[in-house]
Amino acid sequence: MQNIRVRFAPSPTGFLHIGGVRTALFNWLFARHHGGTFILRIEDTDQTRSTDESIQAILQGMEWCGMDWDEGPGKDGAHGPYRQTERLSIYREHVEKLLASGRAYKCYCAPEELEERRKAALASGRPPKYDRKCLDLKTPPEGITPVIRFRADTEGQTVVNDLIKGKVTFENSVLDDLIIMRSDGWPTYNFAVVVDDSTMGITHVLRGDDHLNNTPRQMQMYDALGYAMPQFGHLSMILGSDKARLSKRHGATSIMQYKEMGYLPEAMVNYLVRLGWSFGDQEIFSVEEMTKNFSLESVSSAAAVFNPEKLNWVNHHWINAKPPREIAKLLIPILADMKLAPPEAVAGMREERYGANAKDDLWNLDRLEKIVLAQREKSHTLVEMAELSTYFFKEPEMDPKAAEKFLNTEIKPVLERLTGLMGEIAESNFTHAELEKVFHLVMEETGLKMGKVAQPVRVAVTGGTVSPGIYETLEILGKKESMRRLRTAVAQIP
């Protein structure tokens, strides 16, 4: 297992989806576990769909997940370039080699003609393969730029000793003479990937099992070009809860959408590694633990099912496991997206200006850290935490039913007395301990239990009946804002 070289080779035709991230992760862990090399290659030969925006989305997704690459965009190596559009001369050189050896030939058949022959083959019960009309063509037609086809070996079998699925046998009789270079000079997938993997020294090809049927075709190309064969391992698909292939109807599929939804990269990576890999009964893994324990022997060949509830559970764990100050920093951009934080707060967070001496107490990181500590047990995502905490940042919307139930004439003198006692607390000493003393004094004077006092206060300052502990809530709001909201609520009681 020395000198392992693996790659992740996405096509930049859209976002980086969950299945691609899981494939990248398994390659990355395999390389890191064995001290090998992880290559990021951009397969952008689809000129009609590939975009630079998609390439940036791929790079951002990889970086967000913490999967660094040893060779690839921004990290040139001896086997570059790492974009297929920059490797055309390499593909043409290999096409010439196959033409010279007789393992490739020029095909001048028009698409309409091919379609007619395909239909005729199906109608007569024959496989709809190319009939090699141009294989021994002596006089090529003029004015037509040919495609290049690979001459497949159609006798015998091709055996794939798959690292995950085991031995898989393909009958060569079903293989077709694939087009390996189009008439416009661009290579096709099956050919380009063989040339790239060979010239980049890839030792292990780990990819989705939707590519398994391509493997025997590619293995024949390796042989025809005289290259050493890498070892192949095909990962099972990720399915939705209905056991259909994961798609948009099952929820978000873009990795960066999960960032926007308030998931942590540690949680996403932790969850995705368990979609097809296990290490005993352990569910929570740090990157170090994954890297140490990852092996292909523990990768399942059965399809994995994406479970949003399990992802929420894992994300909840990591929200509670990470230092609250880090969560506070991650919370600010989400609050900004919700129009609860001004742009200067986001900039200040990035520049580490917002600490104990922040000019704006509302965006003091110490205050945000208290919010995280108060809300994290109830929060499965950062967005959920932000939504639970809106009343800390703006005037709350009063729940009419809660106000009717808890803010009545009987409680009015109690709230007035409580507000008066709170006013005697020094602003710098407006803490859980001091607030507790005030509440207990009011309870002693009135004979009311905690719930009868705390719930009306909660409704008055948050607008609803659910919040963290009332002392924590008031301390986070601060003396000035807490008393203002209480007085406003009391003033509205008849």
XYZ file of C-alpha atoms in Angstrom:
494
model
C 0.000 0.000 0.000
C 2.860 2.368 -0.711
C 2.698 5.424 -3.002
C -1.078 5.433 -3.137
C -2.506 8.017 -5.517
C -6.253 8.597 -5.701
C -8.356 11.294 -7.302
C -11.714 13.002 -7.169
C -12.730 14.133 -10.645
C -15.985 16.121 -10.700
C -17.563 17.649 -13.778
C -18.261 21.380 -13.286
C -21.770 21.282 -14.701
C -23.536 22.363 -11.504
C -23.174 22.305 -7.748
C -21.122 19.819 -5.743
C -23.728 17.296 -4.656
C -23.898 15.014 -1.634
C -22.922 11.866 -3.545
C -19.860 13.578 -4.977
C -18.784 14.800 -1.549
C -19.087 11.267 -0.127
C -16.968 9.919 -3.007
C -14.374 12.655 -2.476
C -14.355 11.967 1.262
C -13.686 8.240 0.874
C -10.834 8.954 -1.540
C -9.440 11.635 0.749
C -9.585 9.403 3.832
C -8.028 6.489 1.950
C -5.128 8.688 0.865
C -4.667 10.281 4.276
C -4.860 6.933 6.099
C -2.097 5.463 3.944
C -0.007 8.608 3.628
C -0.819 8.786 -0.070
C -1.647 11.565 -2.529
C -5.114 13.008 -3.111
C -5.643 14.690 -6.506
C -8.489 16.998 -7.492
C -9.084 16.923 -11.249
C -11.690 18.994 -13.084
C -13.352 17.061 -15.918
C -14.621 19.990 -17.977
C -14.721 18.650 -21.520
C -18.521 19.127 -21.660
C -18.284 22.533 -23.286
C -22.029 23.139 -23.322
C -22.543 22.664 -19.567
C -19.201 23.288 -17.820
C -18.800 26.707 -16.202
C -16.176 28.524 -14.171
C -18.876 29.256 -11.586
C -19.360 25.528 -11.082
C -15.616 25.030 -10.686
C -15.583 27.657 -7.944
C -18.568 25.976 -6.295
C -16.676 22.673 -6.286
C -13.579 24.257 -4.769
C -15.653 26.051 -2.133
C -17.480 22.849 -1.215
C -14.249 20.893 -0.877
C -12.658 23.619 1.220
C -15.727 23.951 3.455
C -15.610 20.218 4.156
C -11.917 20.447 4.991
C -10.786 18.157 2.179
C -7.493 19.618 1.006
C -5.855 18.264 -2.132
C -2.182 17.592 -2.793
C -2.357 18.194 -6.547
C -4.972 20.062 -8.510
C -6.274 23.607 -8.981
C -3.912 25.986 -7.223
C -1.517 23.158 -6.369
C 0.393 22.277 -9.504
C 2.347 19.043 -9.581
C 4.381 16.960 -11.980
C 1.226 15.355 -13.436
C -0.707 18.474 -14.401
C -2.463 20.294 -15.807
C -5.512 19.290 -13.774
C -8.279 20.603 -16.024
C -9.175 18.415 -18.975
C -9.586 21.409 -21.268
C -5.876 22.069 -20.774
C -4.901 18.479 -21.653
C -6.101 18.210 -25.274
C -2.607 17.632 -26.678
C -2.198 14.682 -24.307
C -5.436 13.078 -25.495
C -4.545 13.562 -29.165
C -1.177 11.963 -28.616
C -2.855 8.896 -27.147
C -5.417 8.757 -29.940
C -2.583 8.662 -32.487
C -0.987 5.842 -30.545
C -4.180 3.767 -30.712
C -4.686 4.537 -34.403
C -1.122 3.428 -35.161
C -1.574 0.158 -33.272
C -4.892 -0.649 -34.911
C -6.847 -0.384 -31.643
C -8.679 2.677 -32.912
C -10.133 3.677 -36.271
C -11.893 6.582 -37.963
C -15.661 6.480 -38.359
C -17.507 8.633 -40.904
C -21.075 7.451 -40.240
C -23.666 10.189 -39.825
C -25.764 10.234 -36.616
C -28.987 9.712 -38.601
C -27.482 6.663 -40.301
C -26.336 5.225 -36.970
C -29.801 5.682 -35.476
C -31.417 3.804 -38.392
C -29.006 0.896 -38.016
C -29.565 0.872 -34.245
C -33.326 0.561 -34.722
C -32.857 -2.169 -37.318
C -30.623 -4.150 -34.952
C -33.186 -3.909 -32.153
C -35.985 -4.922 -34.501
C -34.078 -8.062 -35.509
C -33.163 -8.948 -31.921
C -29.492 -8.039 -32.233
C -27.585 -5.863 -29.719
C -27.693 -2.202 -30.861
C -23.917 -2.047 -31.267
C -21.942 -0.217 -33.907
C -21.547 -2.645 -36.834
C -17.959 -1.618 -37.647
C -18.906 -0.412 -41.091
C -15.898 1.936 -41.125
C -13.374 -0.470 -39.579
C -11.772 -1.509 -42.871
C -12.862 1.443 -44.962
C -10.471 1.828 -47.908
C -11.698 5.091 -49.421
C -12.961 7.559 -46.788
C -15.654 9.993 -47.966
C -14.525 13.528 -48.623
C -15.675 16.567 -46.673
C -16.498 14.667 -43.484
C -14.483 14.995 -40.281
C -14.552 11.562 -38.656
C -14.943 10.550 -35.051
C -12.416 8.101 -33.596
C -13.657 4.769 -32.267
C -11.855 2.352 -29.969
C -11.687 -1.165 -31.353
C -12.980 -3.277 -28.477
C -12.082 -6.897 -27.831
C -15.418 -8.676 -28.243
C -14.207 -12.200 -27.413
C -14.094 -13.744 -23.942
C -14.673 -11.923 -20.666
C -13.375 -8.964 -18.680
C -13.173 -9.557 -14.936
C -13.232 -6.648 -12.485
C -11.827 -7.576 -9.084
C -13.668 -4.812 -7.331
C -12.306 -3.714 -3.949
C -15.840 -3.260 -2.609
C -18.160 -5.429 -4.688
C -15.837 -8.364 -5.189
C -15.444 -10.206 -8.496
C -17.648 -8.865 -11.295
C -17.540 -10.538 -14.740
C -18.539 -8.888 -18.014
C -19.043 -10.618 -21.331
C -16.981 -8.825 -23.960
C -19.576 -9.629 -26.591
C -21.787 -6.861 -25.208
C -19.074 -4.208 -25.469
C -19.250 -1.637 -28.225
C -16.622 0.225 -30.244
C -16.957 3.428 -28.262
C -16.257 6.827 -29.713
C -13.162 8.101 -27.922
C -12.775 11.394 -29.772
C -15.554 13.440 -31.315
C -15.304 15.105 -34.694
C -14.725 18.461 -32.966
C -11.513 17.109 -31.419
C -12.800 16.719 -27.874
C -12.291 13.370 -26.099
C -15.183 11.437 -24.579
C -15.402 10.510 -20.905
C -14.280 6.882 -21.009
C -11.162 7.670 -22.996
C -10.164 10.876 -21.212
C -10.482 9.297 -17.775
C -8.188 6.416 -18.759
C -5.564 8.757 -20.167
C -5.795 11.053 -17.135
C -5.651 8.290 -14.545
C -2.747 6.612 -16.353
C -0.631 9.712 -16.864
C -1.345 10.924 -13.326
C -0.225 7.632 -11.817
C -3.553 6.847 -10.148
C -3.265 3.573 -8.232
C -6.844 3.239 -6.947
C -10.018 4.408 -8.672
C -12.773 4.815 -6.052
C -16.021 6.087 -7.557
C -19.790 5.576 -7.614
C -21.123 2.242 -8.799
C -22.976 3.991 -11.639
C -19.548 3.807 -13.330
C -19.170 0.051 -12.887
C -20.412 -0.724 -16.412
C -17.754 1.615 -17.801
C -14.948 -0.290 -16.101
C -14.530 -3.211 -18.551
C -14.390 -0.754 -21.446
C -11.770 1.305 -19.654
C -9.754 -1.770 -18.674
C -9.434 -2.684 -22.363
C -8.134 0.831 -23.069
C -5.517 0.509 -20.333
C -4.306 -2.695 -21.984
C -4.346 -1.182 -25.466
C -2.267 1.779 -24.298
C 0.160 -0.422 -22.357
C -0.575 1.172 -18.982
C -0.660 -0.558 -15.610
C -4.183 -1.198 -14.366
C -5.312 0.658 -11.232
C -7.398 -1.124 -8.639
C -11.110 -0.315 -8.860
C -13.619 0.132 -6.076
C -17.214 1.154 -6.720
C -19.181 2.845 -3.952
C -22.872 2.163 -3.514
C -25.388 4.827 -4.383
C -27.019 7.099 -1.804
C -30.783 6.676 -1.742
C -33.616 8.774 -0.360
C -35.993 7.513 2.316
C -38.200 6.012 -0.434
C -35.188 3.967 -1.629
C -35.032 5.944 -4.891
C -31.794 7.585 -5.962
C -31.161 10.734 -3.909
C -32.504 13.791 -5.733
C -33.895 17.265 -5.129
C -37.266 15.889 -4.131
C -35.631 14.400 -1.027
C -34.316 17.814 0.020
C -31.101 19.710 -0.603
C -28.427 17.894 -2.584
C -25.853 20.691 -2.883
C -23.242 20.634 -0.140
C -23.205 24.444 0.126
C -26.963 24.468 0.656
C -26.305 22.595 3.873
C -23.937 25.342 4.972
C -26.684 27.901 4.270
C -29.135 25.742 6.260
C -26.887 25.950 9.297
C -25.066 22.632 9.269
C -21.473 22.419 10.434
C -18.787 20.933 8.145
C -17.709 18.591 10.947
C -21.258 17.245 11.115
C -21.661 16.848 7.351
C -18.382 14.972 7.017
C -19.183 12.865 10.085
C -22.612 11.985 8.694
C -21.456 11.284 5.148
C -18.652 8.960 6.220
C -21.265 6.756 7.898
C -23.171 6.422 4.629
C -21.459 3.213 3.600
C -18.609 2.921 6.141
C -18.608 1.754 9.732
C -16.225 1.263 12.613
C -17.997 -0.879 15.167
C -21.014 0.903 16.599
C -19.346 4.308 16.746
C -21.435 7.139 15.275
C -19.499 10.302 16.125
C -16.075 10.718 14.538
C -13.548 13.493 14.479
C -11.523 13.829 11.284
C -8.557 12.340 13.129
C -10.600 9.292 14.131
C -11.930 8.813 10.601
C -8.448 9.039 9.141
C -6.987 6.620 11.652
C -9.695 3.967 11.264
C -10.775 4.217 7.629
C -10.402 1.109 5.477
C -12.036 -0.154 2.307
C -12.688 -3.479 4.031
C -15.277 -1.694 6.169
C -17.049 -0.033 3.226
C -20.407 -1.648 2.529
C -21.527 -2.709 -0.935
C -25.173 -2.084 -0.001
C -26.861 1.188 -0.887
C -26.921 3.831 1.840
C -30.072 5.736 2.803
C -29.895 9.465 3.497
C -31.742 10.215 6.738
C -32.246 13.943 7.482
C -33.205 13.206 11.091
C -29.929 11.392 11.673
C -28.052 14.302 10.110
C -29.823 16.667 12.500
C -28.817 14.482 15.428
C -25.171 14.501 14.333
C -25.262 18.271 13.741
C -26.793 18.833 17.184
C -23.909 16.899 18.695
C -21.305 19.042 16.940
C -23.080 22.290 17.829
C -22.748 21.248 21.466
C -19.218 19.880 21.071
C -17.609 22.907 19.433
C -16.474 25.862 21.563
C -19.461 28.224 21.926
C -17.407 31.181 20.750
C -16.783 29.445 17.430
C -20.511 28.812 17.070
C -21.152 32.467 17.901
C -18.909 33.561 15.026
C -20.673 31.202 12.633
C -24.034 32.521 13.800
C -23.416 36.152 12.780
C -23.567 35.654 8.954
C -26.784 33.681 9.373
C -28.268 36.457 11.477
C -27.176 38.882 8.778
C -28.983 36.825 6.118
C -32.098 37.057 8.325
C -31.675 40.861 8.446
C -30.956 40.656 12.171
C -27.282 41.612 11.943
C -25.815 44.607 10.112
C -22.979 44.139 7.590
C -20.514 45.791 9.969
C -21.144 43.009 12.490
C -20.161 40.403 9.889
C -17.029 42.361 8.986
C -16.210 42.828 12.651
C -16.576 39.117 13.325
C -14.163 38.300 10.521
C -11.640 40.827 11.786
C -11.990 39.641 15.404
C -13.005 43.146 16.518
C -16.108 42.012 18.317
C -15.029 40.858 21.763
C -15.526 42.012 25.303
C -14.940 45.662 24.328
C -17.157 45.806 21.256
C -18.713 49.215 20.641
C -22.090 47.671 19.852
C -23.130 45.551 22.829
C -25.750 43.797 20.682
C -22.968 42.197 18.620
C -20.542 41.639 21.455
C -19.156 38.135 20.934
C -19.352 37.544 24.668
C -23.097 38.195 24.462
C -23.481 35.974 21.408
C -21.592 33.243 23.223
C -24.162 33.416 26.051
C -26.955 33.055 23.478
C -25.251 29.958 22.060
C -24.898 28.425 25.526
C -28.560 29.170 26.248
C -29.943 27.846 22.946
C -27.690 25.032 21.774
C -29.500 22.216 23.582
C -32.643 22.998 21.580
C -30.915 23.674 18.261
C -30.257 21.140 15.527
C -28.900 23.726 13.068
C -27.460 27.226 13.268
C -30.481 28.531 11.371
C -32.755 26.987 13.979
C -30.651 28.601 16.713
C -30.954 31.971 15.004
C -34.719 31.590 14.579
C -35.107 30.684 18.248
C -33.127 33.778 19.209
C -34.717 36.553 17.140
C -36.137 38.339 20.208
C -32.591 38.948 21.451
C -31.966 41.187 18.435
C -35.239 42.942 17.675
C -38.559 43.837 19.231
C -40.492 40.583 19.653
C -43.871 39.976 18.113
C -46.318 39.369 20.931
C -48.302 36.128 20.823
C -51.899 37.268 21.484
C -52.914 34.022 23.176
C -49.861 34.061 25.452
C -50.482 37.707 26.336
C -54.143 37.025 27.110
C -53.266 34.090 29.347
C -50.282 35.498 31.249
C -50.415 39.296 31.077
C -53.550 40.071 33.093
C -54.650 42.423 35.868
C -53.745 39.913 38.591
C -50.083 39.731 37.516
C -49.711 43.460 36.848
C -48.690 44.506 40.413
C -46.314 41.551 40.576
C -44.549 42.647 37.398
C -44.437 46.228 38.630
C -42.813 45.137 41.885
C -40.359 42.905 40.017
C -39.450 45.714 37.637
C -38.820 48.046 40.518
C -36.491 45.587 42.251
C -34.647 44.903 38.984
C -34.069 48.620 38.655
C -32.083 48.552 41.894
C -29.546 46.096 40.415
C -26.464 47.792 39.040
C -26.237 47.406 35.278
C -22.804 45.821 35.593
C -24.237 43.316 38.092
C -27.362 42.322 36.119
C -26.575 38.605 36.401
C -28.245 35.261 36.939
C -27.403 35.302 40.660
C -28.757 38.789 41.329
C -31.902 38.197 39.260
C -32.571 34.994 41.146
C -32.518 36.924 44.428
C -35.057 39.417 43.099
C -37.405 36.701 41.830
C -37.264 34.797 45.112
C -38.039 37.959 47.072
C -41.133 38.599 44.930
C -42.218 34.984 45.312
C -41.889 35.261 49.091
C -43.896 38.474 49.161
C -46.684 37.188 46.915
C -46.733 33.485 47.718
C -46.524 32.703 44.013
C -44.482 29.820 42.667
C -41.700 30.273 40.105
C -43.817 29.400 37.078
C -46.478 31.965 37.969
C -43.839 34.702 37.999
C -41.384 33.560 35.343
C -43.877 32.811 32.577
C -45.478 36.292 32.507
C -41.985 37.821 32.503
C -40.995 35.513 29.634
C -44.029 36.529 27.586
C -43.353 40.211 28.311
C -39.722 40.175 27.189
C -39.770 37.521 24.398
C -43.351 37.703 23.110
C -43.916 33.981 23.658
C -43.882 31.146 26.156
C -40.630 29.445 25.102
C -37.134 30.700 25.859
C -34.039 29.648 27.786
C -34.154 29.960 31.573
C -35.670 33.296 32.548
C -32.534 34.432 34.385
C -30.340 33.641 31.365
C -32.813 35.366 29.057
C -32.896 38.563 31.105
C -29.130 38.606 31.579
C -28.569 38.283 27.821
C -31.101 41.032 27.075
C -29.421 43.256 29.654
C -30.942 45.541 32.279
C -31.959 48.397 30.004
C -33.749 46.278 27.379
C -35.298 43.878 29.898
C -36.853 46.696 31.915
C -38.017 48.541 28.810
C -39.873 45.495 27.544
C -41.364 44.741 30.959
C -42.616 48.305 31.370
C -44.069 48.267 27.856
C -45.935 45.028 28.570
C -47.187 46.251 31.946
C -48.419 49.487 30.407
C -50.596 47.523 27.982
C -52.338 45.557 30.730
C -55.744 47.138 31.489
